[in-house]
Short mmCIF file of N, CA and C in Angstrom, two decimals:
data_model
loop_
_atom_site.label_atom_id
_atom_site.label_comp_id
_atom_site.label_asym_id
_atom_site.label_seq_id
_atom_site.Cartn_x
_atom_site.Cartn_y
_atom_site.Cartn_z
N SER W 263 0.82 -1.22 0.00
CA SER W 263 0.00 0.00 0.00
C SER W 263 0.86 1.27 0.00
N ASP W 264 2.16 1.14 0.32
CA ASP W 264 3.05 2.31 0.32
C ASP W 264 3.64 2.60 -1.06
N SER W 265 3.50 1.67 -1.99
CA SER W 265 4.09 1.81 -3.31
C SER W 265 3.57 3.05 -4.02
N GLY W 266 4.49 3.92 -4.42
CA GLY W 266 4.13 5.14 -5.12
C GLY W 266 3.70 6.26 -4.20
N LYS W 267 3.49 5.97 -2.92
CA LYS W 267 3.09 7.00 -1.95
C LYS W 267 4.26 7.41 -1.08
N LEU W 268 4.90 6.43 -0.45
CA LEU W 268 6.05 6.70 0.41
C LEU W 268 7.36 6.31 -0.25
N CYS W 269 7.29 5.32 -1.12
CA CYS W 269 8.50 4.78 -1.75
C CYS W 269 8.13 4.19 -3.11
N GLY W 270 9.15 3.74 -3.82
CA GLY W 270 8.91 3.13 -5.12
C GLY W 270 8.41 1.70 -4.99
N PRO W 271 7.92 1.14 -6.09
CA PRO W 271 7.34 -0.21 -6.04
C PRO W 271 8.35 -1.29 -5.68
N LYS W 272 9.60 -1.15 -6.08
CA LYS W 272 10.59 -2.18 -5.76
C LYS W 272 10.78 -2.28 -4.25
N ALA W 273 10.91 -1.15 -3.59
CA ALA W 273 11.08 -1.15 -2.13
C ALA W 273 9.84 -1.67 -1.44
N ALA W 274 8.67 -1.23 -1.88
CA ALA W 274 7.42 -1.70 -1.26
C ALA W 274 7.25 -3.20 -1.44
N ASN W 275 7.53 -3.68 -2.64
CA ASN W 275 7.40 -5.12 -2.89
C ASN W 275 8.40 -5.93 -2.07
N LEU W 276 9.61 -5.40 -1.93
CA LEU W 276 10.61 -6.10 -1.12
C LEU W 276 10.15 -6.16 0.34
N GLY W 277 9.57 -5.07 0.84
CA GLY W 277 9.04 -5.06 2.21
C GLY W 277 7.94 -6.09 2.38
N GLN W 278 7.08 -6.22 1.38
CA GLN W 278 6.01 -7.22 1.43
C GLN W 278 6.60 -8.63 1.42
N LEU W 279 7.61 -8.85 0.57
CA LEU W 279 8.26 -10.17 0.53
C LEU W 279 8.96 -10.48 1.85
N LYS W 280 9.59 -9.47 2.46
CA LYS W 280 10.27 -9.67 3.75
C LYS W 280 9.27 -10.09 4.82
N LYS W 281 8.09 -9.49 4.78
CA LYS W 281 7.05 -9.85 5.75
C LYS W 281 6.56 -11.28 5.53
N MET W 282 6.45 -11.68 4.27
CA MET W 282 5.95 -13.02 3.94
C MET W 282 7.02 -14.10 4.13
N PHE W 283 8.26 -13.78 3.80
CA PHE W 283 9.36 -14.74 3.84
C PHE W 283 10.56 -14.14 4.58
N PRO W 284 10.44 -13.93 5.88
CA PRO W 284 11.47 -13.19 6.62
C PRO W 284 12.86 -13.81 6.55
N GLU W 285 12.96 -15.11 6.44
CA GLU W 285 14.28 -15.76 6.43
C GLU W 285 14.92 -15.75 5.04
N GLN W 286 14.15 -15.54 3.99
CA GLN W 286 14.69 -15.60 2.64
C GLN W 286 15.00 -14.24 2.03
N VAL W 287 14.61 -13.15 2.68
CA VAL W 287 14.81 -11.81 2.13
C VAL W 287 15.75 -11.04 3.05
N VAL W 288 16.73 -10.35 2.45
CA VAL W 288 17.73 -9.61 3.24
C VAL W 288 17.09 -8.47 4.01
N GLU W 289 17.77 -8.08 5.10
CA GLU W 289 17.36 -6.89 5.84
C GLU W 289 17.66 -5.68 4.98
N GLY W 290 16.92 -4.64 5.16
CA GLY W 290 17.17 -3.42 4.41
C GLY W 290 16.37 -2.27 4.98
N LEU W 291 16.48 -1.14 4.36
CA LEU W 291 15.71 0.02 4.79
C LEU W 291 15.33 0.84 3.57
N VAL W 292 14.28 1.62 3.75
CA VAL W 292 13.80 2.48 2.68
C VAL W 292 13.94 3.93 3.12
N ILE W 293 14.47 4.74 2.25
CA ILE W 293 14.50 6.19 2.48
C ILE W 293 13.39 6.76 1.60
N PRO W 294 12.30 7.19 2.20
CA PRO W 294 11.11 7.61 1.44
C PRO W 294 11.32 8.86 0.60
N PHE W 295 10.38 9.06 -0.33
CA PHE W 295 10.38 10.25 -1.18
C PHE W 295 10.47 11.52 -0.35
N GLY W 296 9.74 11.55 0.76
CA GLY W 296 9.64 12.75 1.59
C GLY W 296 10.96 13.22 2.15
N ILE W 297 11.88 12.30 2.43
CA ILE W 297 13.19 12.70 2.95
C ILE W 297 13.94 13.48 1.88
N PHE W 298 13.86 13.00 0.64
CA PHE W 298 14.47 13.71 -0.48
C PHE W 298 13.87 15.12 -0.59
N LYS W 299 12.56 15.22 -0.60
CA LYS W 299 11.89 16.52 -0.77
C LYS W 299 12.22 17.45 0.38
N GLU W 300 12.29 16.91 1.60
CA GLU W 300 12.65 17.71 2.76
C GLU W 300 14.03 18.36 2.57
N HIS W 301 14.97 17.59 2.04
CA HIS W 301 16.31 18.12 1.80
C HIS W 301 16.32 19.10 0.61
N MET W 302 15.52 18.81 -0.40
CA MET W 302 15.46 19.72 -1.56
C MET W 302 14.85 21.07 -1.20
N ASN W 303 14.08 21.12 -0.12
CA ASN W 303 13.49 22.39 0.33
C ASN W 303 14.48 23.24 1.12
N LYS W 304 15.66 22.70 1.43
CA LYS W 304 16.67 23.46 2.16
C LYS W 304 17.33 24.49 1.23
N LYS W 305 17.89 25.52 1.82
CA LYS W 305 18.56 26.57 1.05
C LYS W 305 19.87 26.02 0.48
N MET W 306 20.11 26.31 -0.79
CA MET W 306 21.36 25.93 -1.43
C MET W 306 22.50 26.77 -0.88
N PRO W 307 23.69 26.19 -0.74
CA PRO W 307 24.84 26.98 -0.29
C PRO W 307 25.13 28.11 -1.28
N ASN W 308 25.45 29.28 -0.76
CA ASN W 308 25.82 30.46 -1.54
C ASN W 308 24.71 30.97 -2.46
N ARG W 309 23.46 30.62 -2.15
CA ARG W 309 22.31 31.10 -2.93
C ARG W 309 21.18 31.42 -1.97
N ASP W 310 20.27 32.26 -2.41
CA ASP W 310 19.14 32.64 -1.56
C ASP W 310 17.88 31.85 -1.90
N ILE W 311 18.05 30.69 -2.52
CA ILE W 311 16.89 29.87 -2.88
C ILE W 311 17.17 28.42 -2.48
N SER W 312 16.09 27.65 -2.42
CA SER W 312 16.22 26.23 -2.11
C SER W 312 16.64 25.46 -3.36
N TYR W 313 17.07 24.24 -3.17
CA TYR W 313 17.40 23.35 -4.29
C TYR W 313 16.16 23.19 -5.18
N TRP W 314 15.00 23.04 -4.54
CA TRP W 314 13.75 22.82 -5.28
C TRP W 314 13.38 24.05 -6.09
N THR W 315 13.53 25.23 -5.49
CA THR W 315 13.24 26.47 -6.21
C THR W 315 14.21 26.66 -7.37
N PHE W 316 15.48 26.33 -7.16
CA PHE W 316 16.47 26.39 -8.23
C PHE W 316 16.01 25.54 -9.42
N LEU W 317 15.56 24.31 -9.13
CA LEU W 317 15.11 23.40 -10.18
C LEU W 317 13.91 23.97 -10.93
N ASN W 318 12.91 24.42 -10.19
CA ASN W 318 11.70 24.93 -10.82
C ASN W 318 11.93 26.25 -11.55
N THR W 319 12.85 27.07 -11.05
CA THR W 319 13.21 28.31 -11.73
C THR W 319 13.86 27.99 -13.08
N MET W 320 14.68 26.95 -13.10
CA MET W 320 15.32 26.54 -14.35
C MET W 320 14.27 26.15 -15.39
N PHE W 321 13.25 25.38 -14.98
CA PHE W 321 12.21 24.99 -15.92
C PHE W 321 11.39 26.20 -16.39
N ALA W 322 11.12 27.14 -15.49
CA ALA W 322 10.38 28.35 -15.87
C ALA W 322 11.19 29.19 -16.86
N GLU W 323 12.49 29.32 -16.59
CA GLU W 323 13.37 30.07 -17.49
C GLU W 323 13.45 29.41 -18.86
N ALA W 324 13.50 28.09 -18.88
CA ALA W 324 13.54 27.35 -20.15
C ALA W 324 12.28 27.62 -20.96
N GLU W 325 11.14 27.70 -20.28
CA GLU W 325 9.89 27.98 -20.98
C GLU W 325 9.89 29.39 -21.55
N LYS W 326 10.43 30.35 -20.80
CA LYS W 326 10.57 31.73 -21.31
C LYS W 326 11.47 31.76 -22.54
N MET W 327 12.57 31.00 -22.49
CA MET W 327 13.49 30.95 -23.62
C MET W 327 12.79 30.43 -24.87
N ARG W 328 11.98 29.39 -24.70
CA ARG W 328 11.23 28.84 -25.85
C ARG W 328 10.28 29.89 -26.41
N THR W 329 9.58 30.57 -25.50
CA THR W 329 8.63 31.62 -25.92
C THR W 329 9.34 32.74 -26.68
N ASN W 330 10.57 33.01 -26.28
CA ASN W 330 11.35 34.08 -26.93
C ASN W 330 12.12 33.59 -28.16
N GLY W 331 11.83 32.37 -28.61
CA GLY W 331 12.40 31.89 -29.86
C GLY W 331 13.77 31.25 -29.78
N VAL W 332 14.24 30.98 -28.59
CA VAL W 332 15.52 30.28 -28.47
C VAL W 332 15.34 28.85 -28.98
N THR W 333 16.31 28.36 -29.73
CA THR W 333 16.21 27.02 -30.29
C THR W 333 16.13 25.98 -29.18
N GLU W 334 15.56 24.84 -29.50
CA GLU W 334 15.44 23.76 -28.51
C GLU W 334 16.82 23.31 -28.05
N ALA W 335 17.79 23.31 -28.96
CA ALA W 335 19.16 22.95 -28.59
C ALA W 335 19.73 23.96 -27.59
N GLY W 336 19.43 25.23 -27.79
CA GLY W 336 19.89 26.27 -26.86
C GLY W 336 19.24 26.14 -25.49
N VAL W 337 17.95 25.83 -25.49
CA VAL W 337 17.22 25.64 -24.23
C VAL W 337 17.79 24.42 -23.50
N GLU W 338 17.98 23.34 -24.23
CA GLU W 338 18.51 22.12 -23.60
C GLU W 338 19.90 22.35 -23.04
N ASN W 339 20.73 23.07 -23.77
CA ASN W 339 22.08 23.37 -23.29
C ASN W 339 22.02 24.16 -21.97
N TYR W 340 21.15 25.15 -21.91
CA TYR W 340 20.96 25.92 -20.67
C TYR W 340 20.53 24.99 -19.54
N GLN W 341 19.54 24.13 -19.80
CA GLN W 341 19.02 23.25 -18.77
C GLN W 341 20.09 22.28 -18.27
N LEU W 342 20.87 21.73 -19.18
CA LEU W 342 21.92 20.79 -18.77
C LEU W 342 22.98 21.48 -17.92
N GLN W 343 23.30 22.73 -18.23
CA GLN W 343 24.26 23.49 -17.41
C GLN W 343 23.70 23.72 -16.01
N GLN W 344 22.43 24.07 -15.92
CA GLN W 344 21.79 24.30 -14.62
C GLN W 344 21.69 23.00 -13.81
N LEU W 345 21.38 21.91 -14.50
CA LEU W 345 21.28 20.62 -13.81
C LEU W 345 22.64 20.17 -13.28
N GLU W 346 23.70 20.51 -13.98
CA GLU W 346 25.05 20.19 -13.50
C GLU W 346 25.32 20.94 -12.19
N ILE W 347 24.92 22.20 -12.12
CA ILE W 347 25.07 22.98 -10.89
C ILE W 347 24.27 22.32 -9.76
N LEU W 348 23.04 21.95 -10.05
CA LEU W 348 22.17 21.32 -9.06
C LEU W 348 22.74 19.98 -8.59
N ARG W 349 23.18 19.17 -9.52
CA ARG W 349 23.73 17.85 -9.20
C ARG W 349 24.94 17.98 -8.27
N LYS W 350 25.84 18.90 -8.59
CA LYS W 350 27.02 19.11 -7.76
C LYS W 350 26.63 19.60 -6.36
N ALA W 351 25.63 20.47 -6.29
CA ALA W 351 25.18 20.98 -4.99
C ALA W 351 24.55 19.87 -4.15
N ILE W 352 23.79 19.00 -4.77
CA ILE W 352 23.16 17.89 -4.03
C ILE W 352 24.23 16.95 -3.48
N LYS W 353 25.27 16.71 -4.25
CA LYS W 353 26.30 15.77 -3.81
C LYS W 353 27.07 16.25 -2.58
N VAL W 354 27.05 17.55 -2.31
CA VAL W 354 27.72 18.07 -1.10
C VAL W 354 26.70 18.62 -0.09
N MET W 355 25.44 18.36 -0.33
CA MET W 355 24.36 18.84 0.52
C MET W 355 24.52 18.34 1.96
N PRO W 356 24.46 19.22 2.94
CA PRO W 356 24.47 18.74 4.32
C PRO W 356 23.15 18.04 4.62
N LEU W 357 23.23 16.87 5.18
CA LEU W 357 22.02 16.13 5.51
C LEU W 357 21.51 16.56 6.88
N ASN W 358 20.19 16.51 7.06
CA ASN W 358 19.58 16.90 8.32
C ASN W 358 20.14 16.04 9.46
N PRO W 359 20.50 16.66 10.57
CA PRO W 359 21.04 15.91 11.70
C PRO W 359 20.11 14.78 12.18
N ASP W 360 18.80 15.01 12.16
CA ASP W 360 17.86 13.97 12.58
C ASP W 360 17.95 12.75 11.66
N PHE W 361 18.11 13.01 10.38
CA PHE W 361 18.23 11.92 9.41
C PHE W 361 19.51 11.12 9.66
N ILE W 362 20.61 11.83 9.87
CA ILE W 362 21.89 11.17 10.16
C ILE W 362 21.77 10.36 11.46
N SER W 363 21.17 10.95 12.46
CA SER W 363 21.01 10.28 13.75
C SER W 363 20.19 9.00 13.59
N GLN W 364 19.14 9.08 12.80
CA GLN W 364 18.30 7.90 12.57
C GLN W 364 19.08 6.81 11.86
N LEU W 365 19.86 7.19 10.86
CA LEU W 365 20.69 6.20 10.18
C LEU W 365 21.68 5.56 11.15
N GLU W 366 22.31 6.38 11.98
CA GLU W 366 23.31 5.87 12.92
C GLU W 366 22.70 4.95 13.97
N SER W 367 21.60 5.36 14.58
CA SER W 367 21.08 4.62 15.72
C SER W 367 20.28 3.39 15.34
N GLN W 368 19.51 3.45 14.27
CA GLN W 368 18.60 2.36 13.96
C GLN W 368 19.12 1.37 12.93
N PHE W 369 20.08 1.78 12.12
CA PHE W 369 20.45 0.93 10.99
C PHE W 369 21.92 0.57 10.90
N THR W 370 22.68 0.80 11.95
CA THR W 370 24.12 0.54 11.91
C THR W 370 24.44 -0.89 11.50
N THR W 371 23.73 -1.85 12.05
CA THR W 371 24.04 -3.24 11.73
C THR W 371 23.72 -3.59 10.28
N ILE W 372 22.72 -2.95 9.72
CA ILE W 372 22.35 -3.23 8.33
C ILE W 372 23.29 -2.52 7.36
N LEU W 373 23.63 -1.27 7.66
CA LEU W 373 24.37 -0.44 6.72
C LEU W 373 25.87 -0.63 6.74
N GLY W 374 26.42 -0.96 7.88
CA GLY W 374 27.88 -1.10 7.95
C GLY W 374 28.55 0.26 7.87
N ASN W 375 29.26 0.53 6.78
CA ASN W 375 30.03 1.77 6.63
C ASN W 375 29.10 2.94 6.31
N LYS W 376 28.77 3.74 7.31
CA LYS W 376 27.79 4.82 7.14
C LYS W 376 28.23 5.87 6.13
N ASN W 377 29.52 6.22 6.09
CA ASN W 377 29.97 7.27 5.18
C ASN W 377 29.69 6.91 3.73
N LYS W 378 29.93 5.67 3.35
CA LYS W 378 29.65 5.24 1.97
C LYS W 378 28.15 5.30 1.68
N ILE W 379 27.33 4.95 2.66
CA ILE W 379 25.89 5.01 2.48
C ILE W 379 25.44 6.46 2.27
N ILE W 380 25.97 7.37 3.05
CA ILE W 380 25.60 8.78 2.91
C ILE W 380 26.02 9.32 1.55
N GLU W 381 27.22 8.99 1.10
CA GLU W 381 27.65 9.39 -0.25
C GLU W 381 26.71 8.79 -1.30
N GLY W 382 26.32 7.54 -1.09
CA GLY W 382 25.41 6.87 -2.02
C GLY W 382 24.05 7.52 -2.07
N ILE W 383 23.54 7.94 -0.92
CA ILE W 383 22.24 8.62 -0.87
C ILE W 383 22.29 9.89 -1.71
N LYS W 384 23.32 10.67 -1.52
CA LYS W 384 23.45 11.93 -2.28
C LYS W 384 23.61 11.65 -3.78
N ALA W 385 24.35 10.60 -4.10
CA ALA W 385 24.53 10.25 -5.53
C ALA W 385 23.20 9.86 -6.16
N VAL W 386 22.37 9.11 -5.43
CA VAL W 386 21.05 8.73 -5.96
C VAL W 386 20.17 9.97 -6.10
N TRP W 387 20.18 10.83 -5.11
CA TRP W 387 19.37 12.05 -5.19
C TRP W 387 19.82 12.95 -6.34
N ALA W 388 21.10 12.94 -6.68
CA ALA W 388 21.60 13.76 -7.78
C ALA W 388 21.36 13.11 -9.14
N SER W 389 21.16 11.80 -9.17
CA SER W 389 21.08 11.06 -10.44
C SER W 389 19.95 11.46 -11.38
N PRO W 390 18.78 11.92 -10.91
CA PRO W 390 17.76 12.34 -11.87
C PRO W 390 18.17 13.54 -12.71
N TYR W 391 19.25 14.21 -12.31
CA TYR W 391 19.66 15.42 -13.00
C TYR W 391 20.85 15.19 -13.93
N THR W 392 21.12 13.92 -14.25
CA THR W 392 22.12 13.62 -15.27
C THR W 392 21.50 13.91 -16.64
N GLU W 393 22.34 14.10 -17.62
CA GLU W 393 21.85 14.40 -18.97
C GLU W 393 20.93 13.29 -19.48
N ARG W 394 21.35 12.04 -19.30
CA ARG W 394 20.58 10.90 -19.81
C ARG W 394 19.19 10.84 -19.16
N SER W 395 19.14 10.97 -17.84
CA SER W 395 17.87 10.90 -17.13
C SER W 395 16.98 12.08 -17.49
N PHE W 396 17.56 13.26 -17.56
CA PHE W 396 16.82 14.47 -17.91
C PHE W 396 16.20 14.34 -19.30
N LYS W 397 16.99 13.91 -20.27
CA LYS W 397 16.49 13.79 -21.64
C LYS W 397 15.36 12.78 -21.74
N TRP W 398 15.48 11.68 -20.99
CA TRP W 398 14.41 10.67 -21.01
C TRP W 398 13.13 11.27 -20.46
N ARG W 399 13.21 11.97 -19.33
CA ARG W 399 12.02 12.57 -18.71
C ARG W 399 11.41 13.63 -19.62
N GLN W 400 12.25 14.43 -20.28
CA GLN W 400 11.74 15.46 -21.18
C GLN W 400 10.91 14.83 -22.30
N LYS W 401 11.32 13.65 -22.72
CA LYS W 401 10.65 12.98 -23.83
C LYS W 401 9.31 12.36 -23.41
N TYR W 402 9.23 11.83 -22.17
CA TYR W 402 8.07 11.03 -21.79
C TYR W 402 7.17 11.65 -20.72
N LEU W 403 7.65 12.64 -19.98
CA LEU W 403 6.85 13.17 -18.87
C LEU W 403 6.39 14.59 -19.14
N LEU W 404 5.21 14.91 -18.67
CA LEU W 404 4.68 16.26 -18.81
C LEU W 404 5.24 17.19 -17.73
N ASN W 405 5.67 16.62 -16.61
CA ASN W 405 6.21 17.43 -15.50
C ASN W 405 7.57 16.88 -15.07
N PRO W 406 8.59 17.03 -15.91
CA PRO W 406 9.88 16.39 -15.64
C PRO W 406 10.60 16.93 -14.40
N GLU W 407 10.13 18.06 -13.87
CA GLU W 407 10.77 18.58 -12.67
C GLU W 407 10.32 17.84 -11.41
N ASN W 408 9.18 17.18 -11.46
CA ASN W 408 8.63 16.52 -10.28
C ASN W 408 9.11 15.08 -10.17
N VAL W 409 10.37 14.94 -9.82
CA VAL W 409 10.98 13.63 -9.61
C VAL W 409 11.34 13.55 -8.13
N PHE W 410 10.85 12.51 -7.46
CA PHE W 410 11.10 12.33 -6.03
C PHE W 410 11.69 10.95 -5.80
N PRO W 411 13.02 10.85 -5.74
CA PRO W 411 13.62 9.53 -5.53
C PRO W 411 13.38 9.02 -4.11
N SER W 412 13.00 7.76 -4.01
CA SER W 412 13.09 7.07 -2.73
C SER W 412 14.21 6.06 -2.92
N ILE W 413 14.78 5.59 -1.85
CA ILE W 413 15.95 4.72 -1.95
C ILE W 413 15.73 3.46 -1.14
N LEU W 414 16.05 2.35 -1.75
CA LEU W 414 16.05 1.06 -1.07
C LEU W 414 17.51 0.72 -0.79
N VAL W 415 17.86 0.55 0.47
CA VAL W 415 19.22 0.21 0.86
C VAL W 415 19.22 -1.21 1.40
N ILE W 416 19.95 -2.08 0.70
CA ILE W 416 20.07 -3.46 1.14
C ILE W 416 21.51 -3.91 0.96
N PRO W 417 21.92 -4.87 1.76
CA PRO W 417 23.29 -5.38 1.57
C PRO W 417 23.39 -6.15 0.27
N SER W 418 24.58 -6.20 -0.26
CA SER W 418 24.83 -6.94 -1.48
C SER W 418 24.66 -8.44 -1.23
N VAL W 419 24.12 -9.12 -2.19
CA VAL W 419 23.93 -10.56 -2.10
C VAL W 419 24.79 -11.20 -3.18
N ASP W 420 25.48 -12.27 -2.85
CA ASP W 420 26.35 -12.93 -3.82
C ASP W 420 25.49 -13.67 -4.84
N VAL W 421 25.33 -13.06 -6.02
CA VAL W 421 24.50 -13.63 -7.08
C VAL W 421 25.29 -13.67 -8.38
N ASP W 422 24.85 -14.52 -9.28
CA ASP W 422 25.44 -14.55 -10.61
C ASP W 422 24.89 -13.41 -11.47
N TYR W 423 23.57 -13.19 -11.37
CA TYR W 423 22.91 -12.13 -12.13
C TYR W 423 21.81 -11.52 -11.28
N SER W 424 21.52 -10.25 -11.52
CA SER W 424 20.38 -9.61 -10.87
C SER W 424 19.86 -8.54 -11.80
N GLY W 425 18.63 -8.10 -11.56
CA GLY W 425 18.12 -7.04 -12.42
C GLY W 425 16.64 -6.81 -12.27
N VAL W 426 16.13 -5.98 -13.18
CA VAL W 426 14.74 -5.58 -13.17
C VAL W 426 14.22 -5.65 -14.60
N LEU W 427 13.02 -6.17 -14.79
CA LEU W 427 12.38 -6.18 -16.10
C LEU W 427 11.35 -5.07 -16.11
N ILE W 428 11.45 -4.17 -17.06
CA ILE W 428 10.52 -3.06 -17.18
C ILE W 428 9.65 -3.34 -18.40
N THR W 429 8.34 -3.32 -18.23
CA THR W 429 7.45 -3.66 -19.33
C THR W 429 6.74 -2.44 -19.89
N LYS W 430 5.92 -2.68 -20.89
CA LYS W 430 5.05 -1.69 -21.52
C LYS W 430 5.78 -0.58 -22.25
N GLY W 431 6.82 -0.94 -22.98
CA GLY W 431 7.42 -0.01 -23.93
C GLY W 431 7.99 1.26 -23.34
N ILE W 432 8.88 1.11 -22.41
CA ILE W 432 9.46 2.27 -21.75
C ILE W 432 10.21 3.18 -22.72
N SER W 433 10.75 2.62 -23.80
CA SER W 433 11.54 3.45 -24.72
C SER W 433 10.77 3.91 -25.96
N ASN W 434 9.71 3.18 -26.36
CA ASN W 434 9.00 3.64 -27.55
C ASN W 434 7.48 3.57 -27.47
N GLY W 435 6.97 3.21 -26.28
CA GLY W 435 5.52 3.22 -26.10
C GLY W 435 4.79 1.99 -26.59
N GLU W 436 5.50 1.05 -27.19
CA GLU W 436 4.87 -0.17 -27.69
C GLU W 436 4.69 -1.17 -26.56
N GLU W 437 3.51 -1.79 -26.47
CA GLU W 437 3.23 -2.76 -25.41
C GLU W 437 4.19 -3.95 -25.43
N ASN W 438 4.64 -4.37 -26.61
CA ASN W 438 5.49 -5.56 -26.69
C ASN W 438 6.98 -5.23 -26.62
N ASP W 439 7.31 -3.98 -26.38
CA ASP W 439 8.70 -3.57 -26.22
C ASP W 439 9.10 -3.78 -24.77
N LEU W 440 10.13 -4.60 -24.53
CA LEU W 440 10.59 -4.89 -23.17
C LEU W 440 12.01 -4.38 -22.99
N THR W 441 12.28 -3.82 -21.83
CA THR W 441 13.61 -3.37 -21.49
C THR W 441 14.08 -4.17 -20.29
N VAL W 442 15.28 -4.74 -20.38
CA VAL W 442 15.83 -5.51 -19.28
C VAL W 442 17.09 -4.80 -18.79
N ALA W 443 17.16 -4.53 -17.49
CA ALA W 443 18.34 -3.95 -16.88
C ALA W 443 18.90 -4.98 -15.91
N PHE W 444 20.16 -5.37 -16.09
CA PHE W 444 20.70 -6.39 -15.19
C PHE W 444 22.18 -6.17 -14.95
N SER W 445 22.65 -6.79 -13.89
CA SER W 445 24.07 -6.76 -13.55
C SER W 445 24.57 -8.18 -13.46
N ARG W 446 25.83 -8.36 -13.77
CA ARG W 446 26.43 -9.67 -13.64
C ARG W 446 27.28 -9.66 -12.36
N GLY W 447 26.93 -10.51 -11.42
CA GLY W 447 27.63 -10.56 -10.15
C GLY W 447 27.15 -9.49 -9.19
N ALA W 448 27.65 -9.55 -7.96
CA ALA W 448 27.18 -8.61 -6.93
C ALA W 448 27.81 -7.27 -7.18
#
């Protein structure tokens, strides 16, 4: 019931599987969408606006540029430059002390090396603003600025292969188009 509300479907489904098969599913934790948004509402360093306002201002400015006849390539170039600024700022974003405290006190045994987890959290939060991710959202979403990552943190499992099957034509809209994302080894 939390899928799409508090976290993504993969995390919600894993939580459901953990409840049904506690011995067969690894321990883990979910960092909900709201934690990301809470941090994005913080003021950016050396600026008088929040990360979220910076993002939305960029989209508003891009729309003005289009209205004023700037080529789509020019608009995209501006947006990619702004997203690079945002991505770099997120990667050095100070995390809320309560969030850090919660990670330290409740999840130490699951997470192990906290510093790597914190770097990973920031990297995931910055990832929607890569050129590849941005271009995909521009093509398929009406509101590409409204991306709220939730994060599933689980220990690595020694596997030969792992991955996710995405259905319903993620790249071209065709029902029979399937995309498979997988990794070889842990």
